[in-house]
Backbone as numpy.savetxt, mean C-alpha at the origin, in Angstrom:
# Nx Ny Nz CAx CAy CAz Cx Cy Cz
20.93 0.21 -11.36 20.02 0.35 -10.05 19.64 1.73 -10.58
18.51 2.03 -10.22 17.86 3.61 -10.27 18.29 4.21 -9.14
18.56 5.68 -9.42 18.88 6.48 -8.35 17.80 6.68 -7.27
18.13 6.69 -6.04 17.24 6.87 -4.75 16.66 5.57 -4.85
17.20 4.57 -5.01 16.68 3.29 -4.40 17.62 2.70 -3.32
16.90 1.97 -2.48 17.86 1.22 -1.18 17.99 -0.36 -1.47
18.96 -0.75 -1.10 19.23 -2.15 -1.03 18.92 -2.82 0.08
18.13 -4.03 -0.15 17.68 -4.66 1.18 18.13 -6.13 0.98
18.63 -6.86 2.07 18.79 -8.01 2.01 17.44 -8.82 2.99
16.88 -9.46 2.07 15.58 -10.09 2.98 15.59 -11.70 3.19
14.98 -12.40 3.87 14.95 -13.75 3.97 13.73 -14.06 3.84
13.35 -14.88 3.25 11.74 -15.62 3.09 12.02 -17.12 3.28
10.86 -17.97 3.44 11.04 -19.16 3.29 11.01 -19.52 1.93
11.69 -20.99 1.84 11.87 -21.52 0.41 10.41 -21.66 -0.55
9.46 -21.95 0.80 8.26 -22.13 0.02 7.82 -20.90 -0.77
8.06 -19.73 0.10 7.43 -18.33 -0.27 8.29 -17.80 -1.37
9.57 -18.09 -1.48 10.54 -17.83 -2.60 9.91 -18.51 -3.90
9.73 -19.81 -3.88 9.38 -20.47 -4.98 7.84 -20.11 -5.58
6.90 -19.77 -4.59 5.83 -19.32 -5.08 5.76 -17.59 -5.83
6.36 -17.01 -5.25 6.80 -15.63 -5.78 7.37 -15.53 -7.08
8.28 -16.30 -7.10 9.27 -16.56 -8.42 8.53 -17.31 -9.44
7.39 -18.33 -9.18 6.73 -18.91 -10.16 6.02 -18.05 -10.42
5.01 -17.45 -9.64 3.90 -16.65 -10.01 4.64 -15.14 -11.12
5.59 -14.79 -10.87 6.35 -13.82 -11.60 6.61 -14.17 -12.97
7.10 -15.58 -12.98 7.57 -16.04 -14.25 6.63 -16.41 -15.00
5.41 -16.94 -14.58 4.14 -17.22 -15.36 3.59 -16.17 -15.83
3.72 -14.96 -15.31 3.57 -13.70 -16.23 4.39 -13.05 -16.86
5.42 -13.76 -17.41 6.50 -13.37 -18.14 7.36 -12.23 -17.58
7.80 -12.58 -16.19 8.72 -11.57 -15.47 10.06 -11.55 -16.17
10.49 -10.27 -15.83 12.06 -10.16 -16.28 12.92 -9.77 -15.23
14.04 -9.58 -15.57 15.08 -9.11 -14.31 14.72 -7.99 -13.72
14.53 -7.90 -12.40 14.12 -6.86 -11.84 12.81 -6.81 -11.29
11.69 -7.33 -11.68 10.38 -8.00 -11.52 10.25 -8.49 -9.89
11.29 -9.21 -9.50 10.98 -9.63 -8.15 11.07 -8.06 -7.33
12.00 -7.32 -7.62 12.20 -5.96 -6.82 10.84 -5.26 -6.83
10.31 -4.92 -8.00 9.16 -4.34 -8.29 7.70 -5.07 -7.57
7.91 -6.13 -7.35 6.86 -6.96 -6.79 6.90 -6.76 -5.29
8.12 -6.81 -4.63 8.33 -6.72 -3.18 7.92 -5.22 -2.93
8.33 -4.39 -3.69 8.03 -2.90 -3.39 6.40 -2.64 -3.37
5.71 -3.12 -4.52 4.63 -3.19 -4.27 3.60 -3.61 -3.37
4.14 -5.14 -2.86 3.50 -5.51 -1.89 3.55 -4.99 -0.39
4.87 -4.22 -0.31 5.30 -3.43 0.86 4.13 -2.24 0.98
4.14 -1.35 -0.30 3.46 -0.45 -0.20 1.84 -0.44 0.06
1.25 -1.80 -0.62 -0.09 -2.22 -0.19 -0.12 -2.50 1.47
0.78 -3.36 1.92 1.01 -3.50 3.30 0.74 -2.28 4.33
1.85 -1.28 3.83 1.75 -0.07 4.75 0.53 0.33 4.53
-0.50 0.79 3.44 -1.53 1.38 3.37 -2.60 0.57 4.14
-2.62 -1.00 4.16 -3.57 -1.59 4.66 -3.43 -1.48 6.34
-2.21 -1.42 6.81 -2.19 -1.39 8.20 -2.39 0.33 8.49
-2.30 1.34 7.82 -2.53 2.62 8.10 -4.20 2.79 8.07
-4.68 2.03 7.04 -6.15 1.98 7.08 -6.69 1.08 8.13
-5.99 0.31 8.53 -6.75 -0.51 9.83 -6.34 0.41 11.16
-5.35 0.97 11.39 -5.16 1.91 12.39 -6.33 2.93 12.55
-6.44 3.52 11.35 -7.63 4.72 11.26 -9.29 4.30 11.60
-9.22 2.98 11.07 -10.65 2.59 11.35 -10.77 2.44 12.73
-9.73 1.77 13.48 -9.97 1.49 14.93 -9.60 2.78 15.93
-9.13 3.89 15.38 -9.29 5.16 15.98 -10.70 5.71 15.84
-11.61 5.23 14.80 -12.77 6.05 14.49 -13.75 5.00 14.86
-13.67 3.94 15.47 -14.42 2.81 15.60 -15.50 3.07 16.50
-15.27 3.86 17.57 -16.40 4.44 18.51 -17.32 5.81 17.88
-16.93 6.31 17.05 -17.69 7.63 16.45 -19.13 6.86 15.69
-19.87 7.65 15.87 -21.44 7.21 15.86 -21.29 7.30 14.22
-22.22 6.44 13.40 -22.22 6.84 12.07 -22.50 8.42 11.51
-23.34 8.81 11.86 -23.79 10.24 11.65 -22.49 11.27 11.74
-21.66 11.02 12.88 -20.59 11.93 12.87 -19.51 11.37 12.04
-19.57 10.28 11.75 -18.25 9.87 10.64 -18.91 10.30 9.17
-19.83 10.21 9.12 -20.47 10.88 7.70 -20.19 12.19 7.50
-20.34 12.92 8.59 -20.32 14.36 8.63 -18.83 14.78 8.38
-17.82 13.87 8.97 -16.51 14.18 8.61 -16.00 13.65 7.52
-16.48 12.80 6.79 -16.33 12.52 5.53 -16.81 13.49 4.52
-18.03 13.74 4.78 -18.60 14.89 3.66 -18.07 16.19 3.72
-17.38 16.55 4.94 -16.40 17.96 5.26 -15.22 17.57 4.28
-14.65 16.70 4.43 -13.16 16.19 3.79 -13.57 16.29 2.42
-14.50 15.70 1.89 -15.05 15.72 0.33 -15.14 17.18 0.27
-15.80 17.70 0.66 -16.40 18.97 0.10 -14.77 20.16 0.29
-14.05 20.06 1.15 -12.68 20.59 1.29 -11.88 20.33 0.07
-11.72 19.14 -0.29 -10.86 18.69 -1.30 -11.41 19.12 -2.82
-12.88 19.31 -2.74 -13.19 19.61 -4.17 -13.30 21.35 -4.06
-12.82 22.02 -3.16 -12.78 23.39 -3.03 -11.58 24.00 -4.16
-11.98 25.00 -4.93 -10.63 25.34 -5.89 -9.76 25.76 -4.85
-8.41 25.64 -5.22 -7.13 26.25 -4.58 -6.63 27.46 -5.02
-6.13 28.31 -4.10 -5.40 29.32 -4.61 -3.93 28.97 -5.35
-3.68 29.85 -6.36 -2.23 29.39 -6.98 -1.36 30.35 -6.58
């Protein structure tokens, strides 16, 4: 096991177990690929939920104000940073 990892015990339906293991096996999966698959799925789900929450918070913002905020953020990230 890699350093910095946590051990989880999870329960899923038999249908999900078979589907995921079949999916991984069809792609030549190896030992440890189930853990990698779960970690990637969790990361995507967290990102999806975060994006959904952010969208909800800005739902009432007029389009032109949203575009101005986005333009400001893009400009700020493109500025050279002091070292």
